[in-house]
Coordinates of N, CA and C in Angstrom, one line a residue:
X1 N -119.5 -0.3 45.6 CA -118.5 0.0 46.6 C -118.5 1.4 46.9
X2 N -118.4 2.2 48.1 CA -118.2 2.9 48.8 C -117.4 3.5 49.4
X3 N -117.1 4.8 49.0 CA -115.7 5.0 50.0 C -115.9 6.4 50.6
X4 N -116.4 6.7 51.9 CA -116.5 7.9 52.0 C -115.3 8.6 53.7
X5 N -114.5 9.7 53.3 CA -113.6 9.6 54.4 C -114.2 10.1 55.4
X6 N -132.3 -17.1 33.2 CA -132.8 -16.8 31.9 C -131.7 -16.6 30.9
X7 N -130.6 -17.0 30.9 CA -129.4 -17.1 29.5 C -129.8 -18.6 28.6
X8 N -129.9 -17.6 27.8 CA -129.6 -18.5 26.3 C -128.4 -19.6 26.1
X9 N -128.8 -20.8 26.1 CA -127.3 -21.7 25.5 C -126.2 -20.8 24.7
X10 N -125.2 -20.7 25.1 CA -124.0 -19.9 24.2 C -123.7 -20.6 23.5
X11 N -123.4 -20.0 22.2 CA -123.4 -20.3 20.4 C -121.2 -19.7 20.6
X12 N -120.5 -20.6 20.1 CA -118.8 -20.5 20.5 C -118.5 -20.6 18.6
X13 N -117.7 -19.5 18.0 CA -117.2 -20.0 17.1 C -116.8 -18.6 16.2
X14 N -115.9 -18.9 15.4 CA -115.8 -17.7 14.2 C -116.3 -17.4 13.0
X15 N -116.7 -16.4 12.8 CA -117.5 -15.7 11.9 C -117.1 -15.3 10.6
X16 N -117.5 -15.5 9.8 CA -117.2 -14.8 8.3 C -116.9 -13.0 8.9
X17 N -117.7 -12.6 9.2 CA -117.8 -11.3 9.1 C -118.0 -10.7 10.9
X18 N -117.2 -10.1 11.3 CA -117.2 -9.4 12.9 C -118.6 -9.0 13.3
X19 N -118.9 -8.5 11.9 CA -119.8 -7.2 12.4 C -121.4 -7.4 11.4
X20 N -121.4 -8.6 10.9 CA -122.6 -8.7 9.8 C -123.4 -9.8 10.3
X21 N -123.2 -10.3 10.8 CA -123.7 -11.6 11.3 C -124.2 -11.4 13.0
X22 N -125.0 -12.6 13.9 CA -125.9 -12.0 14.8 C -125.4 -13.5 15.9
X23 N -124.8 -13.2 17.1 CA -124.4 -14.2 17.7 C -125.1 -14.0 18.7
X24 N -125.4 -15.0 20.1 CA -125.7 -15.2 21.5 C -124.2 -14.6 21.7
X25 N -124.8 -13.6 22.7 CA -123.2 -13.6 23.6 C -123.2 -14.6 25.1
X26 N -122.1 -15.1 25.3 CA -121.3 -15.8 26.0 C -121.0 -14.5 27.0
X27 N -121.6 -14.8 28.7 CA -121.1 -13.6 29.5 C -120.0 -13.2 30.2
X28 N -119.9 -13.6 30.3 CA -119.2 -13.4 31.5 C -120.6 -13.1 32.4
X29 N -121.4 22.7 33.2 CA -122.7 22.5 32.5 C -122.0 22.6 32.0
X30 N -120.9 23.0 31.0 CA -120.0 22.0 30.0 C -118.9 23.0 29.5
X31 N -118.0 23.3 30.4 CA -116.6 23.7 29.7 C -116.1 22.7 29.5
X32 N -114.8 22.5 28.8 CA -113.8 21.2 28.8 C -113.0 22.6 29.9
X33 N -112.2 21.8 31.1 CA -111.4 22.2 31.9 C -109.8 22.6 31.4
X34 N -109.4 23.7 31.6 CA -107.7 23.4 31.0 C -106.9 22.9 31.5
X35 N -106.3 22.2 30.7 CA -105.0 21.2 30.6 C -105.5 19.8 30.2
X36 N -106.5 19.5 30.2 CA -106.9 18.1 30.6 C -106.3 17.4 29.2
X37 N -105.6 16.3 29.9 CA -104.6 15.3 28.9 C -105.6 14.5 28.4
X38 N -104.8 13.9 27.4 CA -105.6 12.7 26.9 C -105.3 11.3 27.5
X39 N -106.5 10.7 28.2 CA -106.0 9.7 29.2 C -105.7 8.3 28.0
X40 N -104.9 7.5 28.9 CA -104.4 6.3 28.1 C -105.9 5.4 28.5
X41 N -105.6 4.7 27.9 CA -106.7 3.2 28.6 C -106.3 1.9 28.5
X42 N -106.3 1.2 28.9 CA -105.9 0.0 28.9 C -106.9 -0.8 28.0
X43 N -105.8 -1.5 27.1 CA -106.2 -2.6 26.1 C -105.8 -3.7 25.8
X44 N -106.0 -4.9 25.1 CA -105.1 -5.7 24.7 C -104.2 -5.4 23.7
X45 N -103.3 -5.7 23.6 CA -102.1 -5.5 22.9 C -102.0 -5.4 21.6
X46 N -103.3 -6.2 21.3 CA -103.7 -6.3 19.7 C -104.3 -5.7 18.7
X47 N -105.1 -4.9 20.0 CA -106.0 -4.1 19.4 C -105.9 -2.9 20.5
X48 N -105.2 -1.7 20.3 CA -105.2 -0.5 21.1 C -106.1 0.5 21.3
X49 N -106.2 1.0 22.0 CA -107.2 2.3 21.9 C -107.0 3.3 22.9
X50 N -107.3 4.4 22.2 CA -106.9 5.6 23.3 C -108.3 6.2 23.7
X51 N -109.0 6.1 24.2 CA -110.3 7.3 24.7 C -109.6 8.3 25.4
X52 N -110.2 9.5 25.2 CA -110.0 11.0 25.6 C -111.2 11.0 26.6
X53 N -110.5 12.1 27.2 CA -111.7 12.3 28.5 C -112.1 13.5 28.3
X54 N -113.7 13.6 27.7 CA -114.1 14.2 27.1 C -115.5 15.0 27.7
X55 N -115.8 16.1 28.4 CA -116.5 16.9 29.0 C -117.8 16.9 28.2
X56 N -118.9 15.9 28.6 CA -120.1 15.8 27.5 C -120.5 17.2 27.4
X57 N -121.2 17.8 26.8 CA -122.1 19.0 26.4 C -123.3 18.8 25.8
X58 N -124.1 19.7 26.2 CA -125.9 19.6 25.5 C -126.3 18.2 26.4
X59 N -128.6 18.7 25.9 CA -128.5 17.8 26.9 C -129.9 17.0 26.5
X60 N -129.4 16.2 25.8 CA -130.2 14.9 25.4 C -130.6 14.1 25.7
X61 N -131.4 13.8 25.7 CA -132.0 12.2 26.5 C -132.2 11.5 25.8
X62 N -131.2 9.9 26.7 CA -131.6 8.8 25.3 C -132.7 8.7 26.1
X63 N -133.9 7.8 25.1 CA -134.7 7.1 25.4 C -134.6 5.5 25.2
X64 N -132.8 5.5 24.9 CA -132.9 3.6 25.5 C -132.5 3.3 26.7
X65 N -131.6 5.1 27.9 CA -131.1 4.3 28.8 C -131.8 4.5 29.8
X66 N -133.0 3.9 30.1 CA -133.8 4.0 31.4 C -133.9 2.6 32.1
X67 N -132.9 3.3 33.6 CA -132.2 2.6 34.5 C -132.9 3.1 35.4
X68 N -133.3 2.3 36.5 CA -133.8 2.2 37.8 C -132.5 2.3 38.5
X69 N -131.8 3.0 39.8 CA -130.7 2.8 40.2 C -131.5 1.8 41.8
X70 N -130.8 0.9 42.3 CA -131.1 0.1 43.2 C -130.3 0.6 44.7
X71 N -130.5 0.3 45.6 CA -129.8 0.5 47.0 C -129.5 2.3 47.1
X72 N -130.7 3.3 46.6 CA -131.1 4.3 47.3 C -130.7 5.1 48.4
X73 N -131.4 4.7 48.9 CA -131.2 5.2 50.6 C -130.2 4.9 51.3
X74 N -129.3 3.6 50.9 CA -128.5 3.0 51.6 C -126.9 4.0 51.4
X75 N -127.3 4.0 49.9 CA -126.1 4.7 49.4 C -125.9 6.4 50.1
X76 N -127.0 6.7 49.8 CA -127.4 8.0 50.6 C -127.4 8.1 52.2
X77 N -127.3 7.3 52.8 CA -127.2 6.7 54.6 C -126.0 7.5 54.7
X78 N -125.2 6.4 53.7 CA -123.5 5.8 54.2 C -122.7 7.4 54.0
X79 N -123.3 8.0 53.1 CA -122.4 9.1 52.3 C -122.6 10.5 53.2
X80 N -123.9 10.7 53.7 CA -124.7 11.7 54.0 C -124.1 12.4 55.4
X81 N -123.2 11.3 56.1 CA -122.1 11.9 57.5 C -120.9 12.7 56.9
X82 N -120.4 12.6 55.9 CA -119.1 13.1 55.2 C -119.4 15.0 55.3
X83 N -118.5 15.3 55.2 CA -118.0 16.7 55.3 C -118.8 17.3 54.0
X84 N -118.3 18.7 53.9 CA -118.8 19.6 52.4 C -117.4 18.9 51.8
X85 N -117.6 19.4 50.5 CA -117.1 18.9 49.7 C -117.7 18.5 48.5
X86 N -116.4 17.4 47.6 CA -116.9 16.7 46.2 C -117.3 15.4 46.6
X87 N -118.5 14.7 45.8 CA -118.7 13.4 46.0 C -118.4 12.6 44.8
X88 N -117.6 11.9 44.0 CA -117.4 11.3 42.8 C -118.2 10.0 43.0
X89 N -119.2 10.3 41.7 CA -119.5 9.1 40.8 C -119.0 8.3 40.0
X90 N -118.4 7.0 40.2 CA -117.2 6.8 39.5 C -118.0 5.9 38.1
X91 N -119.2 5.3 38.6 CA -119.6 4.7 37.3 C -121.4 5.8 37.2
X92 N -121.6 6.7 36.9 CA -122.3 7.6 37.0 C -123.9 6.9 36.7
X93 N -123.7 6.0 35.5 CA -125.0 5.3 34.6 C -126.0 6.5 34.0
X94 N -127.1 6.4 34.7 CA -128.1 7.3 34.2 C -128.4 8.1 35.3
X95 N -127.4 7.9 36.2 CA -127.6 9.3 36.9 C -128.4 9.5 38.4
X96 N -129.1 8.2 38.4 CA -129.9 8.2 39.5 C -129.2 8.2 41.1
X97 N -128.3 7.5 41.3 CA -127.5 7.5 42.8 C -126.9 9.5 42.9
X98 N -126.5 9.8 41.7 CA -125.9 11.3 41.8 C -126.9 12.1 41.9
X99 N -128.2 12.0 41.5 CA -129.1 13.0 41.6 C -130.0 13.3 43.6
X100 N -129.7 11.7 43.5 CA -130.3 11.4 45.1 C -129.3 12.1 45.8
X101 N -128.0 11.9 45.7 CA -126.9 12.5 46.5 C -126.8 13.9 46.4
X102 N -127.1 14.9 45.2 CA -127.2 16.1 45.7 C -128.4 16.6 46.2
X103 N -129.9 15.9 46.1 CA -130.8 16.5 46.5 C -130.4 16.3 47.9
X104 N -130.4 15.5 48.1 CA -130.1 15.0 50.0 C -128.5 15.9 50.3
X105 N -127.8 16.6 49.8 CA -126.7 16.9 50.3 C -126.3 18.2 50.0
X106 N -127.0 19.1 49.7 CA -127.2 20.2 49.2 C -125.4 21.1 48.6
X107 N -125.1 20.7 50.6 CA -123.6 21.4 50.6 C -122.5 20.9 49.5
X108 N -122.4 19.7 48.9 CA -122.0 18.9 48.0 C -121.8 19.4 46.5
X109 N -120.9 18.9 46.0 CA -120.8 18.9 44.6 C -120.6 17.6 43.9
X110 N -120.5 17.3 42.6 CA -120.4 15.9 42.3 C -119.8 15.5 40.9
X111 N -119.4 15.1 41.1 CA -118.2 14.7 39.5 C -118.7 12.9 39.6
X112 N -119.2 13.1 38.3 CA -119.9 11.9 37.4 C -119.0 11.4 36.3
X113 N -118.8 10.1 36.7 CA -117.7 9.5 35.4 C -118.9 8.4 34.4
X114 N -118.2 8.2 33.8 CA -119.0 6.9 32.9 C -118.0 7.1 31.3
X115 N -117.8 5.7 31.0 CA -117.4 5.6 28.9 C -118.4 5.2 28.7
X116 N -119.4 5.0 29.0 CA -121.1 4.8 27.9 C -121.6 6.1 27.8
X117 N -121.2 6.4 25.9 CA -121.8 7.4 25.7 C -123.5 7.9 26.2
X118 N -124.3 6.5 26.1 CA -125.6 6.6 26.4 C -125.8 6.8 27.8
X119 N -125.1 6.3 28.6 CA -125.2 6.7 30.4 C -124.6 8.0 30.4
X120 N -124.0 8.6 29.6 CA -123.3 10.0 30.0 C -123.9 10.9 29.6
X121 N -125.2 11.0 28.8 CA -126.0 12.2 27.9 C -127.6 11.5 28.7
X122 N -127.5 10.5 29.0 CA -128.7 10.2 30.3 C -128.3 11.2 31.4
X123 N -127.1 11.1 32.3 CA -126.6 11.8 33.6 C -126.4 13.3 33.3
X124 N -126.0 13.3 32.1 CA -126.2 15.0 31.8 C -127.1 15.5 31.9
X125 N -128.3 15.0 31.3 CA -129.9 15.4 31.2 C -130.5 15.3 32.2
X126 N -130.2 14.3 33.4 CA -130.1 14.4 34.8 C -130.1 15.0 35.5
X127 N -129.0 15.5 35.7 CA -128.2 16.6 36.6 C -128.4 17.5 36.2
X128 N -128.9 18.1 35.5 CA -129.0 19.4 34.7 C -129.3 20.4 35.8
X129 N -130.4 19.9 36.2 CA -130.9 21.2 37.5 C -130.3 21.5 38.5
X130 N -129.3 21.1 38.8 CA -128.5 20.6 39.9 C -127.3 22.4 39.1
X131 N -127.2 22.7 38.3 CA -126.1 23.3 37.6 C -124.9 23.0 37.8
X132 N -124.2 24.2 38.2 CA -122.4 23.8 38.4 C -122.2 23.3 39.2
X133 N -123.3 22.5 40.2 CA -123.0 21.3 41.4 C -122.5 20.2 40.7
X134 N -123.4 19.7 39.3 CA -122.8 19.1 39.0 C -121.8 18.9 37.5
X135 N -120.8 18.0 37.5 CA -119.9 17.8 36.5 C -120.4 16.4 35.9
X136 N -120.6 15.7 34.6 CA -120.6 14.2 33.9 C -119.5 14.5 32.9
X137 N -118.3 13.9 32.8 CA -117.6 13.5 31.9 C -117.5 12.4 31.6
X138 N -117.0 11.5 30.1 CA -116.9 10.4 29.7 C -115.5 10.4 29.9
X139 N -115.1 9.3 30.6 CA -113.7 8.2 31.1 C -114.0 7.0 31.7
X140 N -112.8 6.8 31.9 CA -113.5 5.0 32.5 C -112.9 5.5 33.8
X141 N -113.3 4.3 35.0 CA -113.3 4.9 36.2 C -112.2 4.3 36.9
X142 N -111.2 3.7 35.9 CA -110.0 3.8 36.6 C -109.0 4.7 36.1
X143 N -109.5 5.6 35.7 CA -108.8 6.9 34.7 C -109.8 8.3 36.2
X144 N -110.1 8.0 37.2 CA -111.1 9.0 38.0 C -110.0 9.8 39.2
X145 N -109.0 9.1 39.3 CA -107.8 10.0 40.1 C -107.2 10.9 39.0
X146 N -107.0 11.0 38.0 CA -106.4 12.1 36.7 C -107.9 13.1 36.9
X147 N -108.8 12.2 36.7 CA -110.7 13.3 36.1 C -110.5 14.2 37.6
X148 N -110.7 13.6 38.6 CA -111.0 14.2 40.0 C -109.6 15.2 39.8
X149 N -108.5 15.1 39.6 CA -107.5 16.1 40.0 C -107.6 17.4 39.2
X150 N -108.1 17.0 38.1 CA -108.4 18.2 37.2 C -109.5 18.9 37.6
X151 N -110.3 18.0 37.5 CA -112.1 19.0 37.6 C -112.6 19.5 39.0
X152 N -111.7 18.4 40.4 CA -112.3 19.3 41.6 C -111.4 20.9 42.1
X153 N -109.9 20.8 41.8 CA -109.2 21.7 42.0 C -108.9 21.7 43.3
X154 N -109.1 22.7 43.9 CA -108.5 22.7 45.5 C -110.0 22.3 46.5
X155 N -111.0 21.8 46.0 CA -112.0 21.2 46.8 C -111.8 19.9 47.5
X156 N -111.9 19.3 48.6 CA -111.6 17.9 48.9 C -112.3 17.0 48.5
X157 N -112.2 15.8 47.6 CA -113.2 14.7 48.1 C -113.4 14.1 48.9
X158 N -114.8 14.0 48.8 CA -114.9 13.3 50.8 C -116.1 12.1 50.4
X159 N -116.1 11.5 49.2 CA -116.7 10.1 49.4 C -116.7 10.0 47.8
X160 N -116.6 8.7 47.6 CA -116.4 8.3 46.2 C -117.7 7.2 46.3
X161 N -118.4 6.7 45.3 CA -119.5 5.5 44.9 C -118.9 5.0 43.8
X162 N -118.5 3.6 43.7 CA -118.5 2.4 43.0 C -119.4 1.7 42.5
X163 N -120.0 1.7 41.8 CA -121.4 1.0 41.3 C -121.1 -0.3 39.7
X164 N -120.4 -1.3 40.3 CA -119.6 -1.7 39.0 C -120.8 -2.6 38.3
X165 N -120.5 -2.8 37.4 CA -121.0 -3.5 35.8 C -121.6 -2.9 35.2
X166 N -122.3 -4.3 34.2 CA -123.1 -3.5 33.5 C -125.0 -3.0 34.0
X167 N -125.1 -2.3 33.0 CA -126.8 -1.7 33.7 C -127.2 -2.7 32.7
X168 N -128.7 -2.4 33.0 CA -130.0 -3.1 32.4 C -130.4 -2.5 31.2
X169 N -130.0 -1.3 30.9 CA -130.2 -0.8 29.7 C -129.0 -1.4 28.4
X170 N -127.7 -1.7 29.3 CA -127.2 -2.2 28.1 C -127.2 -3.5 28.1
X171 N -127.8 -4.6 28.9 CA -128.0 -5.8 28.7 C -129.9 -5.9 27.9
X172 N -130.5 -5.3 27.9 CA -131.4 -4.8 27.0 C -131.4 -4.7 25.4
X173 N -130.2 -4.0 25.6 CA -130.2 -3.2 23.6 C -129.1 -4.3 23.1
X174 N -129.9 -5.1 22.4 CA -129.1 -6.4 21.2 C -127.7 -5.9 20.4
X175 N -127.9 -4.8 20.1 CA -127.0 -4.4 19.4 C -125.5 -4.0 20.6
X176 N -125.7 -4.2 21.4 CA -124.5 -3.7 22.7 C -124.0 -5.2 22.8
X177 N -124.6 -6.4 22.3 CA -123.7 -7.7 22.6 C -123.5 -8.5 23.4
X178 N -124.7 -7.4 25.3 CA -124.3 -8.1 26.6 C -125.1 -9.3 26.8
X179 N -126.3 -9.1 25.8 CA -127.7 -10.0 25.9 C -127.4 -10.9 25.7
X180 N -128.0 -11.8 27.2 CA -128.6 -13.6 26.9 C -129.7 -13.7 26.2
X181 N -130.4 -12.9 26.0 CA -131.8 -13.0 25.7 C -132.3 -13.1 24.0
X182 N -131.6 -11.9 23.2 CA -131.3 -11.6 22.3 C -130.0 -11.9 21.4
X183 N -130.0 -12.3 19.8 CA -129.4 -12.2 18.8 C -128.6 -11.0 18.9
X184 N -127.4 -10.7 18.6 CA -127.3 -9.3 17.8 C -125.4 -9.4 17.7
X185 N -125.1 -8.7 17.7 CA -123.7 -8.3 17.0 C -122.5 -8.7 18.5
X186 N -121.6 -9.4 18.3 CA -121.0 -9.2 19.5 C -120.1 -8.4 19.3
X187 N -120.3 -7.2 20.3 CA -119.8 -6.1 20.4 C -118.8 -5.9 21.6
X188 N -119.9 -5.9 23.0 CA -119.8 -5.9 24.4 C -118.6 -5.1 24.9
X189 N -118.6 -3.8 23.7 CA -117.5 -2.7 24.6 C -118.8 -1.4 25.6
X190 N -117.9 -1.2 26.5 CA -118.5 -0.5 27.3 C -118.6 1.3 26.5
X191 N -117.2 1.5 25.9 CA -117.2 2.8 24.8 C -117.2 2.3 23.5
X192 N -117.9 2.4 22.7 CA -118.0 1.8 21.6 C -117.7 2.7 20.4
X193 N -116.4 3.8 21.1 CA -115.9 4.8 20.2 C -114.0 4.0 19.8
X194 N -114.1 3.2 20.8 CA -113.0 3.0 20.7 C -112.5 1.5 20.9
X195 N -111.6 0.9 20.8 CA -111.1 -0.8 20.6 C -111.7 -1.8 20.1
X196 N -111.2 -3.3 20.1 CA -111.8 -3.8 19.5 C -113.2 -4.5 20.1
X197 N -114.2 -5.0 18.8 CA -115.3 -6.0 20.2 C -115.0 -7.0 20.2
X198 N -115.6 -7.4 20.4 CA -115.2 -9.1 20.9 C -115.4 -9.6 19.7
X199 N -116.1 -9.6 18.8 CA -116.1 -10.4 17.4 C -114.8 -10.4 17.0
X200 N -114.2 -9.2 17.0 CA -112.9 -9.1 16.4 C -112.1 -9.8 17.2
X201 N -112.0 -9.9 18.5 CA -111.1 -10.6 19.3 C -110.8 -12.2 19.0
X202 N -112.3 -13.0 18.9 CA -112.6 -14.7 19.2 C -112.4 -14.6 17.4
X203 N -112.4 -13.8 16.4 CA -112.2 -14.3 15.0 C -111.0 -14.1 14.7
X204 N -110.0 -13.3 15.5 CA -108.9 -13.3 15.0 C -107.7 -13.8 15.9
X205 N -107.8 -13.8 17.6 CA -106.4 -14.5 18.1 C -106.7 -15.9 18.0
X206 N -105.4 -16.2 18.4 CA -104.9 -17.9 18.3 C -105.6 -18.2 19.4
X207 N -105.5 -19.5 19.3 CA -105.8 -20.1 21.1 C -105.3 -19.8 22.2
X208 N -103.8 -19.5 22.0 CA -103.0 -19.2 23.2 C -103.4 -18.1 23.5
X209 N -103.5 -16.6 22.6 CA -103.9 -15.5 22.5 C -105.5 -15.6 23.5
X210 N -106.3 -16.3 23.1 CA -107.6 -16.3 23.3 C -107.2 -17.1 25.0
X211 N -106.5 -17.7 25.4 CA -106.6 -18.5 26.9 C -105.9 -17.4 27.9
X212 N -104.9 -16.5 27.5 CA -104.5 -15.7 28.1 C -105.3 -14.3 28.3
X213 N -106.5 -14.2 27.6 CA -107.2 -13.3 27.6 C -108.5 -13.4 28.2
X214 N -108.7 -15.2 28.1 CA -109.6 -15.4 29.5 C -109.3 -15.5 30.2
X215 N -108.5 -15.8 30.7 CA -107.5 -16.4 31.8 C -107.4 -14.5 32.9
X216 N -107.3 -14.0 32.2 CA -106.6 -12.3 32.8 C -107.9 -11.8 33.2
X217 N -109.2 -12.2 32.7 CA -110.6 -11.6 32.7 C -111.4 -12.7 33.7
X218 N -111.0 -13.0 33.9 CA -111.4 -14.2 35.4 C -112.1 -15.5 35.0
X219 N -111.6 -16.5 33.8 CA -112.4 -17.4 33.2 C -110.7 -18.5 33.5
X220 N -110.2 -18.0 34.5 CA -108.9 -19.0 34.3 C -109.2 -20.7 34.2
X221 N -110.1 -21.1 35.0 CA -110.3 -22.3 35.1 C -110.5 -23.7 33.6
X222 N -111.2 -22.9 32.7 CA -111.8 -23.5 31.6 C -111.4 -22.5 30.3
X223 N -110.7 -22.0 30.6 CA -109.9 -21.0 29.3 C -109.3 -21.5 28.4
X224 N -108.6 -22.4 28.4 CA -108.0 -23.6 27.3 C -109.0 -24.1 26.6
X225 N -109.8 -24.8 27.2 CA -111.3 -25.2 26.6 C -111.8 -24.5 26.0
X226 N -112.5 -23.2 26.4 CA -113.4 -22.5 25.9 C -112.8 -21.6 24.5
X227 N -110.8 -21.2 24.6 CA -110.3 -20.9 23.9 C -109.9 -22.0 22.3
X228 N -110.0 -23.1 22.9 CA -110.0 -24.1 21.4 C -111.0 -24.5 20.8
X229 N -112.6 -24.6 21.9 CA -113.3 -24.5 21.5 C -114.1 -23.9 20.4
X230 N -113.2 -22.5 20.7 CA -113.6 -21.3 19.8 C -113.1 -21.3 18.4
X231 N -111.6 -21.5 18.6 CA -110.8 -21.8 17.5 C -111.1 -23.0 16.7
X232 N -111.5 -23.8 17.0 CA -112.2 -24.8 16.1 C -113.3 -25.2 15.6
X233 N -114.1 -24.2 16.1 CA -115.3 -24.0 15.4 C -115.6 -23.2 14.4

């Protein structure tokens, strides 16, 4: 979104242990700025969590998150008429749409969001050359009207990029939970500093718990089912 002004049969059931055992998942340059609050986030009720919005520093490269970014030039088309100004990345990944956007936009600056620690120390290591053009902090990107009011100051924004889900790097690494492909832990948080994963979720609410929770996550249709399913397995 834009704003400029091959699955494995799924394995359903509860676990001895959240975090020991190996399921298919079922899918669905570095100040901290002053004042910056600690943003809330939204969770289930059962399991809370607060992430901080936290100004990455140093500049590391994973070598698991290598992402190809797709629709290039298109993104770069749509954005490239906008005024000087800030351009926000609101799901940043590894960096690639933000690095095209300042090379192609010189006059620009850019504020990079992402909660995957691994896409945010990828986009750091990214943007590096770019310097104080650009900013990567870790938040989620509906916490990016709080991040933008702090970090651009009296600059305007004049185009925001939406780039929603998940990347290929974390449907890749078994241990993230997103994989059809792969065994591994069901985890499938996006910050994996904070709330619960899903193991903890399907081993511990009730069914009703569990139908209202697919039900809110866009599985309303067969949520009762897949919710008792779970529970009685």
């Amino acid at each position: 979104m834009i704003h400029g002004s091959h699955a494995r049969a799924p394995r359903f059931g509860r676990q001895r242990s959240s975090r020991c055992n190996s399921w298919v998942v079922r899918s669905p340059s570095a100040e901290v700025p002053d004042g910056i609050p600690t943003l809330s986030a939204l969770s289930h009720p059962h399991f809370e969590g607060c992430p901080s919005l936290d100004l990455v520093g140093g500049l590391r490269m994973t070598q698991e998150f290598d992402h190809t970014p797709v629709m290039v030039s298109e993104v770069v088309s749509m954005l490239e008429p906008v005024p000087p100004g800030v351009l926000v990345d609101a799901t940043v990944g590894g960096g690639g749409h933000a690095a095209a956007l300042l090379e192609a936009m010189p006059e620009h600056d850019l504020i990079g969001v992402d909660v995957d620690d691994d896409a945010v120390a990828e986009a750091t290591s990214r943007l590096a050359r770019f310097g104080g053009r650009a900013r990567v902090l870790k938040a989620r990107f509906d916490e990016v009207t709080s991040v933008v009011s702090i970090v651009a100051k009296d600059r305007p924004v004049v185009g925001v990029l939406f780039d929603l889900g998940v990347s290929s790097p974390q449907l890749d690494r078994p241990e993230r939970g997103f994989s059809y492909r792969f065994d591994g832990p069901l985890d499938m948080r996006m910050d994996r500093a904070v709330g619960a994963t899903a193991a903890d979720l399907v081993n511990r609410l009730s069914a009703p718990e569990l139908t209202e929770l697919f039900v809110a996550n866009g599985e309303g249709r067969f949520a009762n089912r897949l919710a008792e399913g779970i529970v009685a397995s």
